[in-house]
Structure formats: C-alpha cells, structure tokens
CSV table of C-alpha atoms in Angstrom, one decimal:
chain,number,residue,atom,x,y,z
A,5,UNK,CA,6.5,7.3,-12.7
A,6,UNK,CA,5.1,7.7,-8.8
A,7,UNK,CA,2.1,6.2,-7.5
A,8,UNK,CA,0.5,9.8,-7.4
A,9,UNK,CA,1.0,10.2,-10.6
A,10,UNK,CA,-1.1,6.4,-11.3
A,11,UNK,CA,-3.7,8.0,-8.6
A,12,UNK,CA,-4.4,10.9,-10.1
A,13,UNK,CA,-4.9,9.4,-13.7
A,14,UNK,CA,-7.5,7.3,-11.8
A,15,UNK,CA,-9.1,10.4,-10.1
A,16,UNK,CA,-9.9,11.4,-13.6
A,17,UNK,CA,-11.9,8.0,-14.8
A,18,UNK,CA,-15.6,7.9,-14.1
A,19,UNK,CA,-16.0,5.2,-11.9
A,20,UNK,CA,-13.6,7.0,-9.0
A,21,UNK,CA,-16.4,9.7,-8.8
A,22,UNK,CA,-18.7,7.9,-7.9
A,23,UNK,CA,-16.4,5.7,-5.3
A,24,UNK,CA,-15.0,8.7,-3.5
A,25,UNK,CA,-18.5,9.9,-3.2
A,26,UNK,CA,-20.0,6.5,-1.5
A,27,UNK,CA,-16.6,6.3,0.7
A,28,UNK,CA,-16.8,9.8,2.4
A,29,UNK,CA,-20.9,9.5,2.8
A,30,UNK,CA,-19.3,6.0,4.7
A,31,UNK,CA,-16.6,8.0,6.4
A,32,UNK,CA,-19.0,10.8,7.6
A,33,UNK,CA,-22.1,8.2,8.6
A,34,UNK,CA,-20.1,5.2,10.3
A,35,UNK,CA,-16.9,4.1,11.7
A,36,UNK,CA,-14.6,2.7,9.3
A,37,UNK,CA,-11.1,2.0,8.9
A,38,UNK,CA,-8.5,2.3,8.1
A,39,UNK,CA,-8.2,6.1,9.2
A,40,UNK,CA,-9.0,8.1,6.1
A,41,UNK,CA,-5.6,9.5,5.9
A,42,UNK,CA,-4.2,5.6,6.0
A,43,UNK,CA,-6.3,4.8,3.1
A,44,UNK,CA,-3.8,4.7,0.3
A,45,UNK,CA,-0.6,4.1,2.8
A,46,UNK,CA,0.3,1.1,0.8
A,47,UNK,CA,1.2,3.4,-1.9
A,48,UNK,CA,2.6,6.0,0.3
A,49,UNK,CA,5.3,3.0,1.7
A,50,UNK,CA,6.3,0.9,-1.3
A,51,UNK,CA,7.3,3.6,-4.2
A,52,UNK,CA,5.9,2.5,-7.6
A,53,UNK,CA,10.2,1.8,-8.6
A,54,UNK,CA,10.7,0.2,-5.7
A,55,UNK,CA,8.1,-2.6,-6.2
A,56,UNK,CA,9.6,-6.2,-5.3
A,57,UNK,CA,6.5,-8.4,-3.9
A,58,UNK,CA,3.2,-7.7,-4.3
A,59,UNK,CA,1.2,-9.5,-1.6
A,60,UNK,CA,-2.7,-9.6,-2.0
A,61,UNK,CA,-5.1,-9.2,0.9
A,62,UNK,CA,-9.2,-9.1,0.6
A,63,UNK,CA,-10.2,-5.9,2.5
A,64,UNK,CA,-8.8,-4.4,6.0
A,65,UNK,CA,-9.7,-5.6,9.1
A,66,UNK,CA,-12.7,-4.2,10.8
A,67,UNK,CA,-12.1,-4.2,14.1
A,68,UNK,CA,-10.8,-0.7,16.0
A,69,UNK,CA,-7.0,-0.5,16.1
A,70,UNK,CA,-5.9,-2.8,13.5
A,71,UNK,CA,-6.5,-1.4,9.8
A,72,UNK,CA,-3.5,1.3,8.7
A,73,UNK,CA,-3.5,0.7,5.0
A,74,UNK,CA,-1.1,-1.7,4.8
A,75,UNK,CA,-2.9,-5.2,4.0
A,76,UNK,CA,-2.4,-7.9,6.6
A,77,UNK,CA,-0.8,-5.2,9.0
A,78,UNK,CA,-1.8,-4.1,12.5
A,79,UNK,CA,-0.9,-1.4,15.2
A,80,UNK,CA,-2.3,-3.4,17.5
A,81,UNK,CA,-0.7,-5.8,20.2
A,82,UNK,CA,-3.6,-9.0,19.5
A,83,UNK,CA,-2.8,-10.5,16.2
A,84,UNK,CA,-5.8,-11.4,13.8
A,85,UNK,CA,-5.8,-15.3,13.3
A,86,UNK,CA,-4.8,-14.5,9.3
A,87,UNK,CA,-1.8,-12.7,10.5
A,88,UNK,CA,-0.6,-15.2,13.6
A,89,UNK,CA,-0.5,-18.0,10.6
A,90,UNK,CA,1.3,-15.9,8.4
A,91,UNK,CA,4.1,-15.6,11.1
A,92,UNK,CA,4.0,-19.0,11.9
A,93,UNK,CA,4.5,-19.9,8.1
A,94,UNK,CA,7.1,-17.4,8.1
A,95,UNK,CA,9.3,-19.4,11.0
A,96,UNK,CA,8.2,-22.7,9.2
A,97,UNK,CA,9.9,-21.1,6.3
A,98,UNK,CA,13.2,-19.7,7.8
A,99,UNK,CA,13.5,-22.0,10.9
A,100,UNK,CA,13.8,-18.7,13.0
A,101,UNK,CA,11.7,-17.0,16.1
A,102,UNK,CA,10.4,-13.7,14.5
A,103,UNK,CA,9.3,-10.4,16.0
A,104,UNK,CA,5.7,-10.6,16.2
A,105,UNK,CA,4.8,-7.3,16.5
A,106,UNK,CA,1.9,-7.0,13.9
A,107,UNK,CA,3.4,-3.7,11.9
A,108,UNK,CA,4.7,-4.9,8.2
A,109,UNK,CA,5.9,-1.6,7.6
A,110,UNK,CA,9.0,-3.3,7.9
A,111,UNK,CA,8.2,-5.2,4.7
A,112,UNK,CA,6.4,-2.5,3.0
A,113,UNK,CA,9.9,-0.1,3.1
A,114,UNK,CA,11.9,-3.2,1.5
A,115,UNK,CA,9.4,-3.4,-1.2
A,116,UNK,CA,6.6,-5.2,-0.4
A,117,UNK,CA,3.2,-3.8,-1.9
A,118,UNK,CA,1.1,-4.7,1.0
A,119,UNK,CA,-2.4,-4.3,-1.3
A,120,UNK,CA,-5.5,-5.4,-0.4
A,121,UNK,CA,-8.2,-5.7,-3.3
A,122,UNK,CA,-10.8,-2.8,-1.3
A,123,UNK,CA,-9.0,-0.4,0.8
A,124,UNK,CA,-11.6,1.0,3.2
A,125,UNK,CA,-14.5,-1.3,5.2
A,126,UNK,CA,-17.2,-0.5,7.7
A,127,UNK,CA,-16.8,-1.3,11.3
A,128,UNK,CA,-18.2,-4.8,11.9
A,129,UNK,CA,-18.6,-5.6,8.4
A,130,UNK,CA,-16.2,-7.4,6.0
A,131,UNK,CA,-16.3,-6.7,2.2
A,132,UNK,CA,-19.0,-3.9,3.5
A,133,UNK,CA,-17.1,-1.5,0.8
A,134,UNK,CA,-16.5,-4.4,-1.8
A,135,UNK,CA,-18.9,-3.1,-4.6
A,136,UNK,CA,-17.8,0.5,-4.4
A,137,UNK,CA,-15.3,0.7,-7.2
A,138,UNK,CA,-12.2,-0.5,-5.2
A,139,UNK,CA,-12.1,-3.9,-7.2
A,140,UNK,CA,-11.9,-1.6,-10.2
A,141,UNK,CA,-8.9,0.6,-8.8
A,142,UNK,CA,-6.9,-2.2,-7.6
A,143,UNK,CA,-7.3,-4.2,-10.5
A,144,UNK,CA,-5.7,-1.2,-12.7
A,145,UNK,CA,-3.2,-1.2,-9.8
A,146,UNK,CA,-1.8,-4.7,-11.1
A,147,UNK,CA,-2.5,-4.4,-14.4
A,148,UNK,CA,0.3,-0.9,-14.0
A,149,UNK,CA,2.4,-3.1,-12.4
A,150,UNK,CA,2.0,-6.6,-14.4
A,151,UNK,CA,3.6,-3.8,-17.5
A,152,UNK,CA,6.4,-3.3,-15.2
A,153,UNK,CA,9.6,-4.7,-17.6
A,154,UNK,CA,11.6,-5.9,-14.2
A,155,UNK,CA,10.8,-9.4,-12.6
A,156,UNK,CA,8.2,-9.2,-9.4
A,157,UNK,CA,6.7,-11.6,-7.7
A,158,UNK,CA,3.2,-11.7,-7.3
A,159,UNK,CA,1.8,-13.8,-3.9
A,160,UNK,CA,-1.9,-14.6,-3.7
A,161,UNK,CA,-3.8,-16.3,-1.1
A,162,UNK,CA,-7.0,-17.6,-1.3
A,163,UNK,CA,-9.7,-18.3,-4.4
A,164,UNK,CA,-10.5,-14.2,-4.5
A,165,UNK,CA,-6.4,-13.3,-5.0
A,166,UNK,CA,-5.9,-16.4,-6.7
A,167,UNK,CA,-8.9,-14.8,-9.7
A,168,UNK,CA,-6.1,-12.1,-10.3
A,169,UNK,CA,-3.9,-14.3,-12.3
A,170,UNK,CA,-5.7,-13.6,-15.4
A,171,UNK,CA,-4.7,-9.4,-15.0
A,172,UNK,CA,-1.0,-11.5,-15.3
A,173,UNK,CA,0.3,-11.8,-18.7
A,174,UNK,CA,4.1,-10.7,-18.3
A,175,UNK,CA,6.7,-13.5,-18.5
A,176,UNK,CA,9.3,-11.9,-16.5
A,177,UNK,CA,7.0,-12.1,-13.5
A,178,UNK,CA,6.9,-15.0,-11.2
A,179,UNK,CA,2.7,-16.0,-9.1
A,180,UNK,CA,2.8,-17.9,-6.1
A,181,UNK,CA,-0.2,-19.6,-5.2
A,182,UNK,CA,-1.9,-21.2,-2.2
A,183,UNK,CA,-4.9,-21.5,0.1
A,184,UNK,CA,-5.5,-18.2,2.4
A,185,UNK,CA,-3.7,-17.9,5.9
A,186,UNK,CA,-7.2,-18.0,7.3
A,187,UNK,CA,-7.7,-20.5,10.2
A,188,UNK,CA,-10.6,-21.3,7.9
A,189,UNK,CA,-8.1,-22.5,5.4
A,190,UNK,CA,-4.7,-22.2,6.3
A,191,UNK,CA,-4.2,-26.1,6.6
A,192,UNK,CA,-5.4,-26.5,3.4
A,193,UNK,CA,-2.1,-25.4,1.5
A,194,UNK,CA,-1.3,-22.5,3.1
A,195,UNK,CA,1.2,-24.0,6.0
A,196,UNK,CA,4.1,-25.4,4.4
A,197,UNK,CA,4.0,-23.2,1.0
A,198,UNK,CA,7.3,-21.7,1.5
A,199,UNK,CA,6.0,-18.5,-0.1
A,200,UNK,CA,8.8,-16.1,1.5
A,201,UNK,CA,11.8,-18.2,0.8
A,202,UNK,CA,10.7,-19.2,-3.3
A,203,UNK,CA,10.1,-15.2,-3.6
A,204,UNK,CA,13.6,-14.4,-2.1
A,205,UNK,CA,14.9,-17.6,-4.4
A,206,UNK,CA,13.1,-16.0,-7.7
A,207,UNK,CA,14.5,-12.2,-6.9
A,208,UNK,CA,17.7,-13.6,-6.3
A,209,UNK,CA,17.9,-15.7,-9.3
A,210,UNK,CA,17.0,-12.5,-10.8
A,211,UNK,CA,20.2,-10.3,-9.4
A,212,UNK,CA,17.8,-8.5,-7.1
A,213,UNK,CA,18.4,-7.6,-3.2
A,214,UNK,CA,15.7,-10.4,-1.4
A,215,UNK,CA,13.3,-9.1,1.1
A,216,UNK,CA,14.2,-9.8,4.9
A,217,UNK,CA,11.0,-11.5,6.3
A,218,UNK,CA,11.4,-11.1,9.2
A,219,UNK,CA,12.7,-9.3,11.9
C-alpha cells in the first residue's frame, strides 16, 4: 500500500467533500499555510512502508515562513518556542550539540511521520481549521497505521495527542507520553522524557535501524 492509495480511499468518504470545499474557500479568501501544495508533505516524505515514529503535532504554525507540512518543522531561521524545546530535549537526551536548523525533513526521510492532527490553519489563527474534517482524516491516518503488523512507536505530546491513545489497540506498538514541548508546558514533563532515546531503545529491541535525531 502507498499513502495515495489511503488518500484517495478518503477522497471518496463524505466528510472529505465537504473539507476540501471549506479548505480552498480558506485558501482562495485568506492566507494560510502551509502552501497548498505542502499540505499533505508529511505523506509525501515518510512512505506508508517506511513508517518508524509517528510524532503528533496540533495544527501548523501560523505565522509566514514556517508551516511546510511537516508538523513541528520550519524553513525558517527563528525557531518557534515548541521547536527550540524540542532541540533542547533532544541534546538533554543524547548529551550532543545538534544542528538547529528548524527543517525535520531529516527525520521525516528516516521515517518519522511528522503528523499534525489538522493540516492547514489560517494566518493568525491557531486551530482556525480544527472543525473542518481534519480530526476526522488524521484520525483514520492512525487507525491505518495502528493495523500495521510491524512494531512503531507512537510519541504524543500534550492532553490533545495524548486523547489518541484510545485509536491504539495493537500490542506490537509501543506510546510514549508526556506534557507538550510548549513553554506553556514543557517543564511539566516534557524536559527530561527521553522520548528519542526510549524510541531508538524500543526499534532496536525490535531488530529495526533507530532513527538519528539529530544532525
């Protein structure tokens, strides 16, 4: 199976209508990101067989030059606070300087499913897009891969991500939970998690390749 193949079944579903039409009247009326093209590049990065880590974002950022469908990434040179504490938790982890560059790609190409929960937002406006029909399409997005018979490790961050749990029946997968990399909420569980070294520890346990964090 290919992602496009998983898309196009949810083209057919009724709810998509209806979300493709509210998302390009929001495309044509306002700025939003990511670009229209970028919307589904988490899908276009991580192949469907090469699915390792599934990390969970909320929606993209909204400001210009940040969002490129990948959740958590940016193009840009100033880091969003979520993203500066995700490095830092990153060198916690590893004891090591990383390249902080802001483009995940990196992570995306090793397997990482970069997914946030609504894919597209309004300029300005967090979880603008959030009662579209996203929550509906990226729920089936996990439920496809929680039927996956290969172990993955699912990382979610925050009380939102943390709800997806219950779309999470299959034994051979392994959650990792903790408070959201938000400086609202990072030093509530977030810093000192380890969630990049336990996922390398679980994939290797498992006889698969670990993801390099960093860079």
């Amino acid at each position: 199976m290919e992602w496009i193949d998983f898309i196009n079944n949810e083209k057919n579903k009724p709810y998509y209508s209806e979300l493709k039409n509210k998302v390009d009247n929001e495309y044509n009326t306002y700025t939003c990101y990511p670009k229209y093209d970028d919307i589904y590049n988490a899908f276009k990065y991580t192949k469907y067989n090469d699915v390792k880590v599934v990390i969970l974002g909320q929606d993209p950022y909204h400001e210009p030059d940040q969002a490129h469908g990948l959740a958590f990434s940016v193009l840009c040179k100033k880091l969003p606070p979520s993203l500066v504490n995700i490095y830092k938790e990153m060198e916690n982890d590893f004891g090591v300087k990383i390249n902080q560059d802001g483009n995940l790609d990196y992570l995306a190409k090793q397997g990482v499913l970069l997914l946030n929960t609504c894919l597209t937002v309004r300029e300005g406006l967090a979880f603008s897009h959030k009662d579209y029909g996203w929550q509906e399409f990226t729920d089936n997005v996990i439920k496809e891969i929680n039927k996956m018979d290969k172990p993955i490790v699912f990382i979610l961050w925050g009380a939102p991500a943390i709800k997806k749990t219950k779309l999470l029946n299959n034994p051979k997968h392994f959650i990792i939970t903790s408070a959201h990399p938000s400086p609202l909420s990072a030093y509530r569980g977030f810093f000192g998690s380890k969630p990049f070294s336990k996922a390398n520890d679980f994939l290797i346990k498992n006889g698969i390749t670990p993801i390099n964090w960093y860079k």
